PDB file of C-alpha atoms in Angstrom:
ATOM      1  CA  MET A  29     112.129  84.935 101.474  1.00  0.00           C
ATOM      2  CA  ASP A  30     109.578  84.879  98.541  1.00  0.00           C
ATOM      3  CA  GLU A  31     109.541  86.173  94.961  1.00  0.00           C
ATOM      4  CA  THR A  32     106.147  87.908  93.219  1.00  0.00           C
ATOM      5  CA  GLY A  33     106.179  89.066  89.811  1.00  0.00           C
ATOM      6  CA  ILE A  34     105.051  92.549  89.423  1.00  0.00           C
ATOM      7  CA  SER A  35     103.941  93.549  85.699  1.00  0.00           C
ATOM      8  CA  THR A  36     104.926  97.382  84.221  1.00  0.00           C
ATOM      9  CA  ILE A  37     100.893  97.511  83.162  1.00  0.00           C
ATOM     10  CA  PRO A  38      98.956  96.732  86.604  1.00  0.00           C
ATOM     11  CA  ASN A  39      95.821  94.434  85.998  1.00  0.00           C
ATOM     12  CA  ARG A  40      93.626  95.156  88.765  1.00  0.00           C
ATOM     13  CA  THR A  41      90.524  97.003  88.301  1.00  0.00           C
ATOM     14  CA  PRO A  42      90.067  99.835  90.721  1.00  0.00           C
ATOM     15  CA  ASN A  43      86.619 100.445  92.000  1.00  0.00           C
ATOM     16  CA  VAL A  44      85.312 103.950  90.440  1.00  0.00           C
ATOM     17  CA  ILE A  45      82.470 106.502  91.471  1.00  0.00           C
ATOM     18  CA  THR A  46      79.827 107.141  88.900  1.00  0.00           C
ATOM     19  CA  PRO A  47      76.364 108.898  88.658  1.00  0.00           C
ATOM     20  CA  LYS A  48      73.660 106.232  88.841  1.00  0.00           C
ATOM     21  CA  GLY A  49      72.245 105.335  85.757  1.00  0.00           C
ATOM     22  CA  LYS A  50      75.816 106.210  83.572  1.00  0.00           C
ATOM     23  CA  LYS A  51      76.608 103.369  81.299  1.00  0.00           C
ATOM     24  CA  THR A  52      79.866 104.077  80.130  1.00  0.00           C
ATOM     25  CA  VAL A  53      82.759 104.994  82.114  1.00  0.00           C
ATOM     26  CA  CYS A  54      86.169 105.897  80.979  1.00  0.00           C
ATOM     27  CA  LYS A  55      89.563 105.853  82.518  1.00  0.00           C
ATOM     28  CA  ILE A  56      93.152 106.387  81.529  1.00  0.00           C
ATOM     29  CA  SER A  57      94.996 102.812  80.968  1.00  0.00           C
ATOM     30  CA  SER A  58      98.509 101.674  78.864  1.00  0.00           C
ATOM     31  CA  ALA A  59      97.887 100.442  75.442  1.00  0.00           C
ATOM     32  CA  GLU A  60     101.230  98.866  75.930  1.00  0.00           C
ATOM     33  CA  ARG A  61     101.807  95.210  76.383  1.00  0.00           C
ATOM     34  CA  GLY A  62     103.666  94.554  79.962  1.00  0.00           C
ATOM     35  CA  GLN A  63     106.689  93.070  81.096  1.00  0.00           C
ATOM     36  CA  THR A  64     107.410  91.286  84.492  1.00  0.00           C
ATOM     37  CA  VAL A  65     109.769  92.153  86.744  1.00  0.00           C
ATOM     38  CA  THR A  66     110.539  89.883  90.178  1.00  0.00           C
ATOM     39  CA  ALA A  67     110.425  91.311  93.323  1.00  0.00           C
ATOM     40  CA  VAL A  68     112.169  89.496  95.701  1.00  0.00           C
ATOM     41  CA  CYS A  69     111.396  90.115  99.373  1.00  0.00           C
ATOM     42  CA  CYS A  70     112.776  88.811 102.642  1.00  0.00           C
ATOM     43  CA  MET A  71     111.387  89.630 106.141  1.00  0.00           C
ATOM     44  CA  SER A  72     111.853  87.898 109.276  1.00  0.00           C
ATOM     45  CA  ALA A  73     109.393  87.028 111.805  1.00  0.00           C
ATOM     46  CA  THR A  74     109.358  90.057 113.926  1.00  0.00           C
ATOM     47  CA  GLY A  75     108.679  92.256 110.889  1.00  0.00           C
ATOM     48  CA  VAL A  76     112.119  93.152 109.665  1.00  0.00           C
ATOM     49  CA  SER A  77     112.905  93.481 106.529  1.00  0.00           C
ATOM     50  CA  ASP A  78     116.274  93.096 104.069  1.00  0.00           C
ATOM     51  CA  PRO A  79     116.777  95.542 101.043  1.00  0.00           C
ATOM     52  CA  PRO A  80     114.715  93.489  97.961  1.00  0.00           C
ATOM     53  CA  ALA A  81     116.322  92.430  94.976  1.00  0.00           C
ATOM     54  CA  SER A  82     114.332  92.855  91.820  1.00  0.00           C
ATOM     55  CA  VAL A  83     114.802  90.449  88.518  1.00  0.00           C
ATOM     56  CA  LEU A  84     114.695  92.487  85.617  1.00  0.00           C
ATOM     57  CA  PRO A  85     113.905  91.393  82.061  1.00  0.00           C
ATOM     58  CA  ARG A  86     116.980  92.309  80.207  1.00  0.00           C
ATOM     59  CA  LYS A  87     120.534  91.321  78.567  1.00  0.00           C
ATOM     60  CA  ARG A  88     122.334  94.097  79.541  1.00  0.00           C
ATOM     61  CA  MET A  89     122.252  96.119  82.947  1.00  0.00           C
ATOM     62  CA  ASN A  90     121.860 100.240  82.993  1.00  0.00           C
ATOM     63  CA  PRO A  91     122.293 101.819  86.321  1.00  0.00           C
ATOM     64  CA  LEU A  92     119.430 104.543  85.505  1.00  0.00           C
ATOM     65  CA  LEU A  93     116.785 100.864  85.858  1.00  0.00           C
ATOM     66  CA  TYR A  94     117.488 101.448  89.579  1.00  0.00           C
ATOM     67  CA  LYS A  95     118.225 105.041  90.571  1.00  0.00           C
ATOM     68  CA  ASP A  96     114.804 105.329  92.201  1.00  0.00           C
ATOM     69  CA  ALA A  97     115.120 101.802  94.086  1.00  0.00           C
ATOM     70  CA  PRO A  98     115.079 101.252  97.273  1.00  0.00           C
ATOM     71  CA  ASN A  99     118.183 101.983  99.707  1.00  0.00           C
ATOM     72  CA  GLY A 100     119.871  98.665  99.324  1.00  0.00           C
ATOM     73  CA  THR A 101     118.107  96.852  96.624  1.00  0.00           C
ATOM     74  CA  LEU A 102     120.205  94.582  94.901  1.00  0.00           C
ATOM     75  CA  PRO A 103     119.881  94.850  90.669  1.00  0.00           C
ATOM     76  CA  LEU A 104     119.714  91.527  88.826  1.00  0.00           C
ATOM     77  CA  ILE A 105     118.875  91.133  85.216  1.00  0.00           C
ATOM     78  CA  ARG A 106     117.772  87.823  82.970  1.00  0.00           C
ATOM     79  CA  ASP A 107     116.517  87.743  79.898  1.00  0.00           C
ATOM     80  CA  ILE A 108     113.204  86.575  80.829  1.00  0.00           C
ATOM     81  CA  GLY A 109     112.932  88.022  84.294  1.00  0.00           C
ATOM     82  CA  TYR A 110     112.677  85.267  86.443  1.00  0.00           C
ATOM     83  CA  MET A 111     115.028  83.873  89.188  1.00  0.00           C
ATOM     84  CA  ASN A 112     117.462  81.188  88.295  1.00  0.00           C
ATOM     85  CA  SER A 113     120.086  79.099  90.361  1.00  0.00           C
ATOM     86  CA  HIS A 114     122.803  81.508  90.040  1.00  0.00           C
ATOM     87  CA  LEU A 115     120.945  84.436  90.582  1.00  0.00           C
ATOM     88  CA  PHE A 116     119.767  82.746  93.669  1.00  0.00           C
ATOM     89  CA  ILE A 117     123.369  82.626  94.727  1.00  0.00           C
ATOM     90  CA  ASP A 118     124.038  86.590  94.207  1.00  0.00           C
ATOM     91  CA  TRP A 119     121.029  86.953  96.384  1.00  0.00           C
ATOM     92  CA  LEU A 120     122.027  84.661  98.966  1.00  0.00           C
ATOM     93  CA  LYS A 121     125.341  86.875  99.202  1.00  0.00           C
ATOM     94  CA  HIS A 122     123.038  89.722  99.853  1.00  0.00           C
ATOM     95  CA  PHE A 123     121.041  88.128 102.057  1.00  0.00           C
ATOM     96  CA  VAL A 124     124.384  87.470 104.472  1.00  0.00           C
ATOM     97  CA  LYS A 125     125.470  90.503 103.927  1.00  0.00           C
ATOM     98  CA  HIS A 126     122.356  92.114 105.839  1.00  0.00           C
ATOM     99  CA  ALA A 127     121.308  89.390 107.978  1.00  0.00           C
ATOM    100  CA  LYS A 128     125.068  88.572 109.382  1.00  0.00           C
ATOM    101  CA  PRO A 129     124.553  84.894 109.745  1.00  0.00           C
ATOM    102  CA  SER A 130     126.909  83.315 112.295  1.00  0.00           C
ATOM    103  CA  ALA A 131     127.933  80.082 114.346  1.00  0.00           C
ATOM    104  CA  GLU A 132     126.780  81.797 117.454  1.00  0.00           C
ATOM    105  CA  VAL A 133     123.568  83.423 115.419  1.00  0.00           C
ATOM    106  CA  PRO A 134     122.646  81.214 113.000  1.00  0.00           C
ATOM    107  CA  VAL A 135     119.342  81.721 110.597  1.00  0.00           C
ATOM    108  CA  LEU A 136     116.619  79.430 109.215  1.00  0.00           C
ATOM    109  CA  LEU A 137     115.688  80.943 106.233  1.00  0.00           C
ATOM    110  CA  ILE A 138     111.980  79.464 104.402  1.00  0.00           C
ATOM    111  CA  ALA A 139     111.478  79.483 100.709  1.00  0.00           C
ATOM    112  CA  ASP A 140     109.764  78.174  97.960  1.00  0.00           C
ATOM    113  CA  ASN A 141     110.805  74.082  96.763  1.00  0.00           C
ATOM    114  CA  HIS A 142     111.537  75.567  93.620  1.00  0.00           C
ATOM    115  CA  THR A 143     114.197  74.192  91.181  1.00  0.00           C
ATOM    116  CA  SER A 144     115.767  77.982  90.625  1.00  0.00           C
ATOM    117  CA  LEU A 145     116.318  77.877  94.802  1.00  0.00           C
ATOM    118  CA  CYS A 146     117.303  74.074  95.419  1.00  0.00           C
ATOM    119  CA  SER A 147     120.431  73.630  93.923  1.00  0.00           C
ATOM    120  CA  LEU A 148     123.588  72.249  95.183  1.00  0.00           C
ATOM    121  CA  PRO A 149     125.499  75.168  95.255  1.00  0.00           C
ATOM    122  CA  ALA A 150     123.177  76.969  96.934  1.00  0.00           C
ATOM    123  CA  VAL A 151     122.432  74.415  99.954  1.00  0.00           C
ATOM    124  CA  LEU A 152     126.449  74.411  99.843  1.00  0.00           C
ATOM    125  CA  PHE A 153     126.832  77.921 100.436  1.00  0.00           C
ATOM    126  CA  CYS A 154     124.020  77.885 102.872  1.00  0.00           C
ATOM    127  CA  ARG A 155     125.640  75.460 104.637  1.00  0.00           C
ATOM    128  CA  GLU A 156     129.043  77.491 104.667  1.00  0.00           C
ATOM    129  CA  ASN A 157     127.281  80.682 106.260  1.00  0.00           C
ATOM    130  CA  HIS A 158     125.367  79.334 108.962  1.00  0.00           C
ATOM    131  CA  ILE A 159     122.096  79.436 107.103  1.00  0.00           C
ATOM    132  CA  THR A 160     119.664  76.383 107.673  1.00  0.00           C
ATOM    133  CA  PHE A 161     117.555  76.540 104.359  1.00  0.00           C
ATOM    134  CA  LEU A 162     113.993  75.181 104.735  1.00  0.00           C
ATOM    135  CA  THR A 163     111.908  74.422 101.935  1.00  0.00           C
ATOM    136  CA  LEU A 164     107.972  74.617 102.122  1.00  0.00           C
ATOM    137  CA  PRO A 165     106.025  71.523 100.357  1.00  0.00           C
ATOM    138  CA  PRO A 166     105.090  71.845  97.012  1.00  0.00           C
ATOM    139  CA  HIS A 167     101.772  73.627  96.130  1.00  0.00           C
ATOM    140  CA  ALA A 168     101.760  75.010  99.551  1.00  0.00           C
ATOM    141  CA  SER A 169     103.194  78.396  99.432  1.00  0.00           C
ATOM    142  CA  HIS A 170      99.827  80.131  99.273  1.00  0.00           C
ATOM    143  CA  VAL A 171      98.957  78.544 102.818  1.00  0.00           C
ATOM    144  CA  LEU A 172     102.499  78.415 104.606  1.00  0.00           C
ATOM    145  CA  GLN A 173     104.432  81.023 102.908  1.00  0.00           C
ATOM    146  CA  PRO A 174     103.787  84.628 105.236  1.00  0.00           C
ATOM    147  CA  LEU A 175     104.993  87.074 102.573  1.00  0.00           C
ATOM    148  CA  ASP A 176     102.107  85.437 100.214  1.00  0.00           C
ATOM    149  CA  LYS A 177      99.740  85.411 102.521  1.00  0.00           C
ATOM    150  CA  CYS A 178     100.002  89.045 104.119  1.00  0.00           C
ATOM    151  CA  PHE A 179     102.362  91.104 102.031  1.00  0.00           C
ATOM    152  CA  PHE A 180     102.643  90.419  98.906  1.00  0.00           C
ATOM    153  CA  ALA A 181      98.349  91.050  97.913  1.00  0.00           C
ATOM    154  CA  PRO A 182      98.474  94.628  99.776  1.00  0.00           C
ATOM    155  CA  LEU A 183     101.978  95.283  98.187  1.00  0.00           C
ATOM    156  CA  LYS A 184     100.043  94.786  94.793  1.00  0.00           C
ATOM    157  CA  ALA A 185      97.110  96.352  95.224  1.00  0.00           C
ATOM    158  CA  LEU A 186      98.983  99.720  96.062  1.00  0.00           C
ATOM    159  CA  TYR A 187     101.177  99.275  93.153  1.00  0.00           C
ATOM    160  CA  SER A 188      98.377  98.863  90.778  1.00  0.00           C
ATOM    161  CA  SER A 189      97.070 102.324  92.688  1.00  0.00           C
ATOM    162  CA  GLU A 190     100.335 104.002  92.559  1.00  0.00           C
ATOM    163  CA  ALA A 191     100.376 103.402  88.858  1.00  0.00           C
ATOM    164  CA  GLU A 192      96.778 104.741  88.541  1.00  0.00           C
ATOM    165  CA  LYS A 193      97.971 107.806  89.455  1.00  0.00           C
ATOM    166  CA  TRP A 194     100.651 107.810  87.439  1.00  0.00           C
ATOM    167  CA  LEU A 195      99.243 107.906  84.305  1.00  0.00           C
ATOM    168  CA  ALA A 196      96.420 109.795  85.256  1.00  0.00           C
ATOM    169  CA  LYS A 197      99.669 112.618  85.785  1.00  0.00           C
ATOM    170  CA  ASN A 198     101.477 111.621  82.425  1.00  0.00           C
ATOM    171  CA  PRO A 199      98.726 111.547  80.010  1.00  0.00           C
ATOM    172  CA  GLY A 200     100.103 109.749  76.579  1.00  0.00           C
ATOM    173  CA  LYS A 201     103.126 108.056  78.628  1.00  0.00           C
ATOM    174  CA  VAL A 202     103.850 104.500  79.813  1.00  0.00           C
ATOM    175  CA  ILE A 203     104.758 103.221  82.410  1.00  0.00           C
ATOM    176  CA  THR A 204     108.140 101.570  81.740  1.00  0.00           C
ATOM    177  CA  GLN A 205     111.152  99.432  83.612  1.00  0.00           C
ATOM    178  CA  TYR A 206     112.870 103.007  84.360  1.00  0.00           C
ATOM    179  CA  GLU A 207     109.332 103.806  86.623  1.00  0.00           C
ATOM    180  CA  VAL A 208     108.684 100.391  88.221  1.00  0.00           C
ATOM    181  CA  GLN A 209     111.712 100.948  91.275  1.00  0.00           C
ATOM    182  CA  GLY A 210     110.028 104.280  92.235  1.00  0.00           C
ATOM    183  CA  PHE A 211     107.014 102.590  93.000  1.00  0.00           C
ATOM    184  CA  ILE A 212     108.534  99.735  94.694  1.00  0.00           C
ATOM    185  CA  LYS A 213     110.497 102.646  96.636  1.00  0.00           C
ATOM    186  CA  THR A 214     107.539 104.433  97.495  1.00  0.00           C
ATOM    187  CA  LEU A 215     105.416 101.022  98.651  1.00  0.00           C
ATOM    188  CA  ILE A 216     107.783  99.567 100.862  1.00  0.00           C
ATOM    189  CA  ALA A 217     108.432 102.872 102.797  1.00  0.00           C
ATOM    190  CA  PRO A 218     106.151 102.979 106.617  1.00  0.00           C
ATOM    191  CA  GLN A 219     103.131 103.139 106.320  1.00  0.00           C
ATOM    192  CA  PRO A 220     100.341 104.470 108.359  1.00  0.00           C
ATOM    193  CA  GLY A 221      98.413 102.097 110.339  1.00  0.00           C
ATOM    194  CA  PHE A 222     100.764  99.478 108.919  1.00  0.00           C
ATOM    195  CA  ASN A 223     102.551  96.916 111.490  1.00  0.00           C
ATOM    196  CA  SER A 224     104.362  93.806 109.744  1.00  0.00           C
ATOM    197  CA  GLN A 225     104.943  92.083 113.066  1.00  0.00           C
ATOM    198  CA  LYS A 226     101.041  92.233 113.431  1.00  0.00           C
ATOM    199  CA  ASN A 227     100.541  91.113 109.707  1.00  0.00           C
ATOM    200  CA  LEU A 228     102.487  88.334 110.418  1.00  0.00           C
ATOM    201  CA  SER A 229     100.895  86.931 113.424  1.00  0.00           C
ATOM    202  CA  GLU A 230      99.281  84.018 111.719  1.00  0.00           C
ATOM    203  CA  LEU A 231     102.920  82.942 112.608  1.00  0.00           C
ATOM    204  CA  GLN A 232     103.498  84.538 115.955  1.00  0.00           C
ATOM    205  CA  VAL A 233     105.117  81.534 117.616  1.00  0.00           C
ATOM    206  CA  LEU A 234     107.979  81.778 114.841  1.00  0.00           C
ATOM    207  CA  SER A 235     108.741  85.155 116.299  1.00  0.00           C
ATOM    208  CA  HIS A 236     110.420  83.424 119.173  1.00  0.00           C
ATOM    209  CA  THR A 237     113.369  82.339 116.665  1.00  0.00           C
ATOM    210  CA  THR A 238     115.972  83.430 114.831  1.00  0.00           C
ATOM    211  CA  LEU A 239     113.952  82.847 111.821  1.00  0.00           C
ATOM    212  CA  THR A 240     113.998  84.616 108.125  1.00  0.00           C
ATOM    213  CA  LEU A 241     110.531  84.195 105.953  1.00  0.00           C
TER     214      LEU A 241
END
């Protein structure tokens, strides 16, 4: 499993086509200051993914925020929009619900070595639910974490593209937390020509194990 921050205001500058010699190129952009939503994704070595979780920067939950979310999304809130040890326990319960680890079929869960994930309650919960919790060395997830290497980069590129289209279709409006889940649902839907297992082929050896990333 891994987390990534998604801003309501995309920070990717797209390529544009313009007549030769044109010195000024304009595009629609939002004048608002963006908010960061933390997307939590989990995928097996065979390319099977669990429903995502999202941590919104809020103090109170509003069901309308998740009305367009992918089916099974775990709604989480925290005032700063990032994961902490308490929310991670909620995510582990969500993971157990979908992965269904057991004494006969235990799972290996690989995650970052971050303090929000490495709490004693989390370790005990994993032990009680037949999960072997393996953390990556510090400052190495960009090399060893397949979701970092093969999934989040294209996800953010597609998000920026969808956000640009939305702004063009809705002039004068800004992207808020209420639109983010709809974008995520569009992005994680199966894309033509996309093969999760192939994209994770750098760790093909792990596909022969009961592994969750």
